[in-house]
mmCIF file of C-alpha atoms and ligand atoms in Angstrom:
data_model
loop_
_atom_site.group_PDB
_atom_site.id
_atom_site.type_symbol
_atom_site.label_atom_id
_atom_site.label_comp_id
_atom_site.label_asym_id
_atom_site.label_seq_id
_atom_site.Cartn_x
_atom_site.Cartn_y
_atom_site.Cartn_z
ATOM 1 C CA MET A 372 19.138 88.339 -53.992
ATOM 2 C CA LYS A 373 15.372 87.993 -54.420
ATOM 3 C CA ILE A 374 13.758 84.603 -54.878
ATOM 4 C CA GLY A 375 10.249 83.569 -55.899
ATOM 5 C CA ILE A 376 8.990 80.113 -54.908
ATOM 6 C CA ILE A 377 5.936 78.487 -56.471
ATOM 7 C CA GLY A 378 4.687 75.774 -54.148
ATOM 8 C CA THR A 379 4.828 75.793 -50.356
ATOM 9 C CA GLY A 380 4.529 72.054 -49.783
ATOM 10 C CA SER A 381 7.146 69.798 -48.206
ATOM 11 C CA ILE A 382 10.023 71.023 -50.368
ATOM 12 C CA GLY A 383 9.003 74.589 -51.280
ATOM 13 C CA SER A 384 8.354 75.525 -47.655
ATOM 14 C CA LEU A 385 11.708 74.160 -46.442
ATOM 15 C CA LEU A 386 13.516 76.012 -49.228
ATOM 16 C CA ALA A 387 11.647 79.232 -48.440
ATOM 17 C CA GLU A 388 12.466 78.931 -44.749
ATOM 18 C CA LYS A 389 16.144 78.152 -45.325
ATOM 19 C CA LEU A 390 16.704 80.832 -47.964
ATOM 20 C CA ALA A 391 14.796 83.490 -46.008
ATOM 21 C CA GLY A 392 16.819 82.413 -42.957
ATOM 22 C CA ALA A 393 20.002 82.978 -44.981
ATOM 23 C CA GLY A 394 18.948 86.592 -45.511
ATOM 24 C CA TYR A 395 17.310 86.465 -48.946
ATOM 25 C CA GLN A 396 14.041 88.197 -49.791
ATOM 26 C CA VAL A 397 11.716 85.304 -50.553
ATOM 27 C CA LYS A 398 8.231 85.528 -52.070
ATOM 28 C CA VAL A 399 5.983 82.480 -52.094
ATOM 29 C CA THR A 400 2.759 81.392 -53.714
ATOM 30 C CA ASN A 401 0.503 78.334 -53.808
ATOM 31 C CA THR A 402 -3.125 77.686 -54.773
ATOM 32 C CA LYS A 403 -4.615 79.238 -51.639
ATOM 33 C CA ALA A 404 -6.446 82.518 -51.264
ATOM 34 C CA MET A 405 -4.589 85.440 -49.728
ATOM 35 C CA PRO A 406 -5.479 85.273 -46.018
ATOM 36 C CA GLU A 407 -4.275 81.671 -45.802
ATOM 37 C CA LEU A 408 -1.235 82.278 -48.039
ATOM 38 C CA GLU A 409 -0.301 85.250 -45.831
ATOM 39 C CA LYS A 410 -0.210 83.014 -42.747
ATOM 40 C CA ILE A 411 1.891 80.386 -44.528
ATOM 41 C CA ALA A 412 4.328 82.963 -45.907
ATOM 42 C CA SER A 413 4.706 84.706 -42.581
ATOM 43 C CA ALA A 414 5.545 81.420 -40.816
ATOM 44 C CA LEU A 415 8.298 80.845 -43.404
ATOM 45 C CA GLY A 416 9.779 84.342 -43.127
ATOM 46 C CA ALA A 417 8.602 85.050 -46.682
ATOM 47 C CA THR A 418 6.218 87.435 -48.429
ATOM 48 C CA PRO A 419 2.940 86.186 -49.956
ATOM 49 C CA ALA A 420 2.487 86.847 -53.670
ATOM 50 C CA SER A 421 0.074 86.079 -56.474
ATOM 51 C CA ILE A 422 1.246 83.684 -59.170
ATOM 52 C CA TYR A 423 2.188 86.605 -61.455
ATOM 53 C CA ASP A 424 3.829 88.660 -58.692
ATOM 54 C CA VAL A 425 5.952 85.800 -57.398
ATOM 55 C CA VAL A 426 7.992 85.793 -60.632
ATOM 56 C CA LYS A 427 8.285 89.604 -60.889
ATOM 57 C CA GLY A 428 11.456 91.483 -59.866
ATOM 58 C CA VAL A 429 13.292 88.373 -58.649
ATOM 59 C CA ASP A 430 16.744 86.981 -59.465
ATOM 60 C CA ALA A 431 15.753 83.339 -59.151
ATOM 61 C CA ILE A 432 12.560 81.314 -59.305
ATOM 62 C CA ILE A 433 11.970 77.855 -57.833
ATOM 63 C CA PHE A 434 9.079 75.749 -59.093
ATOM 64 C CA SER A 435 8.216 73.055 -56.545
ATOM 65 C CA MET A 436 4.871 71.588 -57.499
ATOM 66 C CA PRO A 437 3.465 68.129 -58.269
ATOM 67 C CA PHE A 438 4.555 67.152 -61.797
ATOM 68 C CA ASN A 439 1.052 67.062 -63.258
ATOM 69 C CA THR A 440 0.125 70.547 -62.010
ATOM 70 C CA TYR A 441 2.653 72.521 -64.113
ATOM 71 C CA LYS A 442 0.284 72.348 -67.062
ATOM 72 C CA ASP A 443 -2.242 74.373 -65.006
ATOM 73 C CA LEU A 444 0.085 77.382 -64.694
ATOM 74 C CA PRO A 445 -0.693 80.437 -66.834
ATOM 75 C CA LYS A 446 0.896 79.926 -70.265
ATOM 76 C CA ASP A 447 2.407 83.438 -70.265
ATOM 77 C CA LEU A 448 3.751 83.219 -66.694
ATOM 78 C CA LEU A 449 7.426 83.708 -67.592
ATOM 79 C CA LYS A 450 6.874 85.775 -70.739
ATOM 80 C CA ASN A 451 8.154 89.036 -69.218
ATOM 81 C CA VAL A 452 10.728 87.458 -66.922
ATOM 82 C CA PRO A 453 14.271 88.361 -68.130
ATOM 83 C CA GLN A 454 16.381 85.477 -69.461
ATOM 84 C CA ASP A 455 19.087 86.038 -66.826
ATOM 85 C CA VAL A 456 16.657 85.075 -64.061
ATOM 86 C CA VAL A 457 17.602 81.577 -62.886
ATOM 87 C CA VAL A 458 14.665 79.171 -63.058
ATOM 88 C CA MET A 459 14.793 75.940 -61.030
ATOM 89 C CA ASP A 460 12.595 72.869 -61.022
ATOM 90 C CA THR A 461 12.431 70.400 -58.115
ATOM 91 C CA SER A 462 9.808 68.104 -59.632
ATOM 92 C CA ASN A 463 9.732 64.342 -60.054
ATOM 93 C CA TYR A 464 7.408 62.203 -62.116
ATOM 94 C CA TYR A 465 5.533 59.214 -60.698
ATOM 95 C CA PRO A 466 3.063 57.640 -63.146
ATOM 96 C CA PHE A 467 0.814 56.273 -60.367
ATOM 97 C CA ARG A 468 0.311 59.870 -59.197
ATOM 98 C CA ASP A 469 0.830 61.964 -62.324
ATOM 99 C CA GLY A 470 -0.674 59.698 -64.992
ATOM 100 C CA GLU A 471 1.007 58.300 -68.097
ATOM 101 C CA ILE A 472 2.769 60.972 -70.161
ATOM 102 C CA ALA A 473 3.905 59.634 -73.534
ATOM 103 C CA GLU A 474 6.415 62.474 -74.188
ATOM 104 C CA LEU A 475 8.541 61.211 -71.283
ATOM 105 C CA GLN A 476 9.666 58.330 -73.504
ATOM 106 C CA GLN A 477 11.544 60.976 -75.538
ATOM 107 C CA VAL A 478 12.578 63.700 -73.092
ATOM 108 C CA THR A 479 13.697 63.969 -69.491
ATOM 109 C CA GLU A 480 11.185 65.075 -66.879
ATOM 110 C CA SER A 481 12.623 68.577 -66.570
ATOM 111 C CA GLU A 482 12.929 68.979 -70.351
ATOM 112 C CA TYR A 483 9.196 68.283 -70.423
ATOM 113 C CA ILE A 484 8.582 70.907 -67.715
ATOM 114 C CA SER A 485 10.922 73.296 -69.537
ATOM 115 C CA GLY A 486 8.667 72.896 -72.584
ATOM 116 C CA ILE A 487 5.562 73.720 -70.532
ATOM 117 C CA LEU A 488 7.190 76.813 -69.021
ATOM 118 C CA ASP A 489 8.867 77.737 -72.318
ATOM 119 C CA ARG A 490 12.095 78.435 -70.434
ATOM 120 C CA PRO A 491 15.476 76.757 -69.849
ATOM 121 C CA LEU A 492 15.610 75.239 -66.357
ATOM 122 C CA VAL A 493 18.033 73.924 -63.805
ATOM 123 C CA LYS A 494 16.886 70.652 -62.243
ATOM 124 C CA VAL A 495 17.820 70.654 -58.570
ATOM 125 C CA PHE A 496 16.552 69.617 -55.128
ATOM 126 C CA ASN A 497 14.659 66.762 -56.817
ATOM 127 C CA ASN A 498 17.019 64.020 -55.701
ATOM 128 C CA MET A 499 16.799 64.524 -51.962
ATOM 129 C CA LEU A 500 14.026 63.450 -49.633
ATOM 130 C CA GLU A 501 12.109 65.985 -47.582
ATOM 131 C CA GLY A 502 13.796 64.450 -44.516
ATOM 132 C CA THR A 503 17.226 64.952 -46.065
ATOM 133 C CA LEU A 504 16.521 68.619 -46.736
ATOM 134 C CA LYS A 505 15.052 69.031 -43.266
ATOM 135 C CA TYR A 506 17.579 67.158 -41.133
ATOM 136 C CA LYS A 507 20.817 66.620 -43.038
ATOM 137 C CA GLY A 508 21.965 70.134 -43.905
ATOM 138 C CA ARG A 509 25.481 70.813 -42.592
ATOM 139 C CA PRO A 510 27.719 73.900 -42.600
ATOM 140 C CA SER A 511 29.938 74.448 -45.625
ATOM 141 C CA GLY A 512 33.082 72.310 -45.377
ATOM 142 C CA ALA A 513 31.599 69.727 -42.952
ATOM 143 C CA ALA A 514 33.000 66.252 -43.663
ATOM 144 C CA ASP A 515 29.595 64.549 -43.543
ATOM 145 C CA ARG A 516 27.833 66.813 -46.034
ATOM 146 C CA VAL A 517 25.353 65.144 -48.399
ATOM 147 C CA ALA A 518 25.608 66.162 -52.073
ATOM 148 C CA ILE A 519 22.865 66.677 -54.646
ATOM 149 C CA SER A 520 23.192 67.006 -58.402
ATOM 150 C CA ILE A 521 22.394 69.980 -60.584
ATOM 151 C CA ALA A 522 21.487 69.540 -64.245
ATOM 152 C CA GLY A 523 21.007 72.343 -66.741
ATOM 153 C CA ASP A 524 22.366 73.910 -69.897
ATOM 154 C CA ASN A 525 23.510 77.293 -68.543
ATOM 155 C CA PRO A 526 26.784 77.137 -66.531
ATOM 156 C CA GLU A 527 26.257 80.616 -65.035
ATOM 157 C CA HIS A 528 22.805 79.665 -63.781
ATOM 158 C CA LYS A 529 24.212 76.441 -62.352
ATOM 159 C CA LYS A 530 26.789 78.465 -60.377
ATOM 160 C CA VAL A 531 23.989 80.512 -58.778
ATOM 161 C CA VAL A 532 22.070 77.326 -58.004
ATOM 162 C CA ALA A 533 25.164 75.696 -56.451
ATOM 163 C CA HIS A 534 25.482 78.724 -54.162
ATOM 164 C CA LEU A 535 21.841 78.454 -53.093
ATOM 165 C CA VAL A 536 22.219 74.714 -52.447
ATOM 166 C CA ASP A 537 25.317 75.457 -50.351
ATOM 167 C CA LEU A 538 23.249 77.863 -48.234
ATOM 168 C CA THR A 539 20.700 75.127 -47.602
ATOM 169 C CA GLY A 540 23.473 72.907 -46.206
ATOM 170 C CA PHE A 541 24.480 70.626 -49.086
ATOM 171 C CA ASN A 542 27.259 70.092 -51.611
ATOM 172 C CA THR A 543 26.633 69.872 -55.328
ATOM 173 C CA VAL A 544 27.808 67.721 -58.202
ATOM 174 C CA ASP A 545 27.390 68.773 -61.827
ATOM 175 C CA GLY A 546 24.836 66.381 -63.298
ATOM 176 C CA GLY A 547 25.370 67.655 -66.858
ATOM 177 C CA ASP A 548 22.903 69.246 -69.240
ATOM 178 C CA LEU A 549 19.142 69.066 -68.777
ATOM 179 C CA ALA A 550 19.128 66.188 -71.277
ATOM 180 C CA ASP A 551 21.386 64.282 -68.833
ATOM 181 C CA SER A 552 19.020 64.834 -65.916
ATOM 182 C CA TRP A 553 17.511 61.352 -66.305
ATOM 183 C CA ARG A 554 20.573 60.310 -64.261
ATOM 184 C CA GLN A 555 19.017 61.959 -61.190
ATOM 185 C CA GLN A 556 15.404 60.939 -61.813
ATOM 186 C CA PRO A 557 13.487 58.424 -59.667
ATOM 187 C CA GLY A 558 14.790 54.852 -59.866
ATOM 188 C CA THR A 559 18.427 55.840 -60.422
ATOM 189 C CA PRO A 560 21.268 55.262 -57.924
ATOM 190 C CA ALA A 561 21.589 59.066 -57.497
ATOM 191 C CA TYR A 562 17.948 59.500 -56.521
ATOM 192 C CA CYS A 563 17.353 60.268 -52.849
ATOM 193 C CA THR A 564 20.146 58.033 -51.574
ATOM 194 C CA GLU A 565 22.034 60.625 -49.450
ATOM 195 C CA LEU A 566 25.469 60.268 -51.012
ATOM 196 C CA ASN A 567 28.582 62.349 -50.558
ATOM 197 C CA GLU A 568 30.158 64.095 -53.552
ATOM 198 C CA ALA A 569 32.395 61.210 -54.645
ATOM 199 C CA GLU A 570 29.603 58.644 -54.225
ATOM 200 C CA LEU A 571 27.146 60.826 -56.110
ATOM 201 C CA LYS A 572 29.515 61.264 -59.067
ATOM 202 C CA GLN A 573 29.859 57.485 -59.224
ATOM 203 C CA ALA A 574 26.089 56.990 -58.904
ATOM 204 C CA LEU A 575 25.402 59.395 -61.775
ATOM 205 C CA ALA A 576 27.994 57.605 -63.913
ATOM 206 C CA VAL A 577 26.578 54.098 -63.390
ATOM 207 C CA ALA A 578 22.904 55.013 -63.912
ATOM 208 C CA GLU A 579 21.149 52.912 -66.544
ATOM 209 C CA LYS A 580 18.444 54.795 -68.385
ATOM 210 C CA GLY A 581 16.364 51.793 -69.386
ATOM 211 C CA LYS A 582 16.248 50.377 -65.845
ATOM 212 C CA ALA A 583 15.193 53.475 -63.887
ATOM 213 C CA PRO A 584 11.391 53.466 -64.528
ATOM 214 C CA ALA A 585 11.019 49.813 -63.472
ATOM 215 C CA ILE A 586 13.106 50.363 -60.315
ATOM 216 C CA ARG A 587 11.112 53.536 -59.539
ATOM 217 C CA ASP A 588 7.820 51.654 -59.792
ATOM 218 C CA PHE A 589 9.144 48.637 -57.864
ATOM 219 C CA ILE A 590 10.277 50.850 -54.967
ATOM 220 C CA MET A 591 6.982 52.747 -54.939
ATOM 221 C CA ASP A 592 4.892 49.541 -55.069
ATOM 222 C CA ASN A 593 6.788 48.227 -52.045
ATOM 223 C CA LEU A 594 6.252 51.459 -50.106
ATOM 224 C CA MET A 595 2.540 51.464 -50.859
ATOM 225 C CA LYS A 596 2.120 47.853 -49.709
ATOM 226 C CA LYS A 597 3.092 48.807 -46.159
ATOM 227 C CA ASP A 598 0.343 49.226 -43.551
ATOM 228 C CA GLN A 599 1.372 52.788 -42.910
ATOM 229 C CA TRP A 600 3.401 55.245 -44.945
ATOM 230 C CA PRO A 601 7.079 54.497 -44.158
ATOM 231 C CA SER A 602 9.324 56.868 -42.267
ATOM 232 C CA TYR A 603 11.949 58.942 -44.021
ATOM 233 C CA GLU A 604 14.620 56.479 -42.808
ATOM 234 C CA GLU A 605 12.704 53.517 -44.275
ATOM 235 C CA ILE A 606 12.250 55.271 -47.623
ATOM 236 C CA LEU A 607 15.940 56.131 -47.675
ATOM 237 C CA ALA A 608 16.887 52.528 -46.872
ATOM 238 C CA GLY A 609 14.621 51.296 -49.697
ATOM 239 C CA ASN A 610 16.233 53.675 -52.173
ATOM 240 C CA ARG A 611 19.740 52.749 -51.044
ATOM 241 C CA LEU A 612 19.096 49.055 -51.706
ATOM 242 C CA HIS A 613 19.140 50.016 -55.369
ATOM 243 C CA GLU A 614 22.144 52.275 -55.098
ATOM 244 C CA MET A 615 25.168 51.588 -57.323
ATOM 245 C CA GLY A 616 23.340 48.963 -59.340
ATOM 246 C CA LYS A 617 23.033 46.589 -56.374
ATOM 247 C CA SER A 618 19.451 45.747 -57.330
ATOM 248 C CA LYS A 619 18.604 43.152 -59.927
HETATM 249 N N1 NAP B 437 8.407 65.471 -50.873
HETATM 250 C C1 NAP B 437 9.635 65.089 -51.201
HETATM 251 O O1 NAP B 437 10.323 64.363 -50.443
HETATM 252 C C2 NAP B 437 10.236 65.552 -52.505
HETATM 253 C C3 NAP B 437 11.624 65.540 -52.631
HETATM 254 C C4 NAP B 437 12.200 66.046 -53.792
HETATM 255 C C5 NAP B 437 11.396 66.511 -54.826
HETATM 256 N N2 NAP B 437 10.043 66.451 -54.688
HETATM 257 C C6 NAP B 437 9.246 66.921 -55.852
HETATM 258 O O2 NAP B 437 9.105 68.341 -55.703
HETATM 259 C C7 NAP B 437 7.787 68.742 -56.087
HETATM 260 C C8 NAP B 437 7.090 69.325 -54.865
HETATM 261 O O3 NAP B 437 7.009 68.301 -53.889
HETATM 262 P P1 NAP B 437 6.297 68.513 -52.479
HETATM 263 O O4 NAP B 437 6.428 67.212 -51.762
HETATM 264 O O5 NAP B 437 6.803 69.768 -51.837
HETATM 265 O O6 NAP B 437 4.791 68.715 -52.963
HETATM 266 P P2 NAP B 437 3.528 69.092 -52.067
HETATM 267 O O7 NAP B 437 3.858 68.954 -50.619
HETATM 268 O O8 NAP B 437 2.386 68.333 -52.631
HETATM 269 O O9 NAP B 437 3.329 70.654 -52.375
HETATM 270 C C9 NAP B 437 3.018 71.094 -53.651
HETATM 271 C C10 NAP B 437 2.807 72.595 -53.638
HETATM 272 O O10 NAP B 437 2.502 72.996 -54.985
HETATM 273 C C11 NAP B 437 1.430 73.937 -54.909
HETATM 274 N N3 NAP B 437 0.717 74.002 -56.187
HETATM 275 C C12 NAP B 437 0.081 73.001 -56.857
HETATM 276 N N4 NAP B 437 -0.457 73.472 -58.000
HETATM 277 C C13 NAP B 437 -0.159 74.794 -58.042
HETATM 278 C C14 NAP B 437 -0.457 75.845 -58.965
HETATM 279 N N5 NAP B 437 -1.159 75.621 -60.079
HETATM 280 N N6 NAP B 437 -0.003 77.089 -58.692
HETATM 281 C C15 NAP B 437 0.720 77.339 -57.564
HETATM 282 N N7 NAP B 437 1.028 76.383 -56.656
HETATM 283 C C16 NAP B 437 0.590 75.130 -56.892
HETATM 284 C C17 NAP B 437 0.561 73.409 -53.784
HETATM 285 O O11 NAP B 437 -0.304 74.434 -53.371
HETATM 286 P P3 NAP B 437 -1.293 74.249 -52.097
HETATM 287 O O12 NAP B 437 -0.386 74.295 -50.881
HETATM 288 O O13 NAP B 437 -2.185 75.419 -52.185
HETATM 289 O O14 NAP B 437 -1.955 72.913 -52.273
HETATM 290 C C18 NAP B 437 1.633 73.040 -52.761
HETATM 291 O O15 NAP B 437 2.007 74.157 -51.992
HETATM 292 C C19 NAP B 437 7.092 67.482 -56.613
HETATM 293 O O16 NAP B 437 7.207 67.418 -58.011
HETATM 294 C C20 NAP B 437 7.848 66.348 -55.935
HETATM 295 O O17 NAP B 437 7.804 65.155 -56.690
HETATM 296 C C21 NAP B 437 9.442 66.023 -53.545
#
């Protein structure tokens, strides 16, 4: 299987490394010029590619960029990409960083991105912290495996995504259609709380749509008040305080 990854930041680079390590042919791109991109790709076990080449001749594409940068991608990027290519989105929206986007009152974050890319998407890898992806992967069948949710409208694409998630060391829970993906957005009990499969199913079920933005902003305000940026464990602990509707 061939995979193209757009974005080699915290999440894109870990995914590239893990999937290349699992034996896949991985191409990567970012905003950098070729000599620097070549170095980054080589360190990840991947091949450097231009933005148009990264989506060519692949079976799956992972977009892993800051939410407000998707609008800068070429409008025709996926025009010639066959519909059976699985397209994933790892993004999350934070208004303090990405600005106010009025459409998000009506649609989920990944539906909004799907509109920009003009392509159905699977939302995945958004509801785990970088530290979770880096440190908490376990072999298939391990009792202490963390689960993440997958939301999208195409069951066949979701099966492929579940397989890729498994290779990165995690279990999956079906988070429903893309329209349901608000249940795994920031501020929900399923968001970056390192749950097992049963806990994650419960967390998705108890999510309250109206509450999530306020909880998201409350958690972020608290993190930003600290003298230094908190560790992964501190961020996780902050998120878990709100897990299962414990927060008021
Ligand atoms: N960090 C986390 O813990 C975490 C967890 C789950 C989900 N997420 C979400 O996943 C997404 C990626 O997060 P991240 O932390 O990996 O971000 P990041 O570290 O800021 O990396 C973003 C990557 O996107 C690339 N990029 C930006 N604009 C681009 C463009 N127009 N064309 C091609 N590449 C472009 C950047 O290129 P350059 O390298 O050239 O700058 C960079 O490699 C975000 O939406 C984030 O909210 C993050």
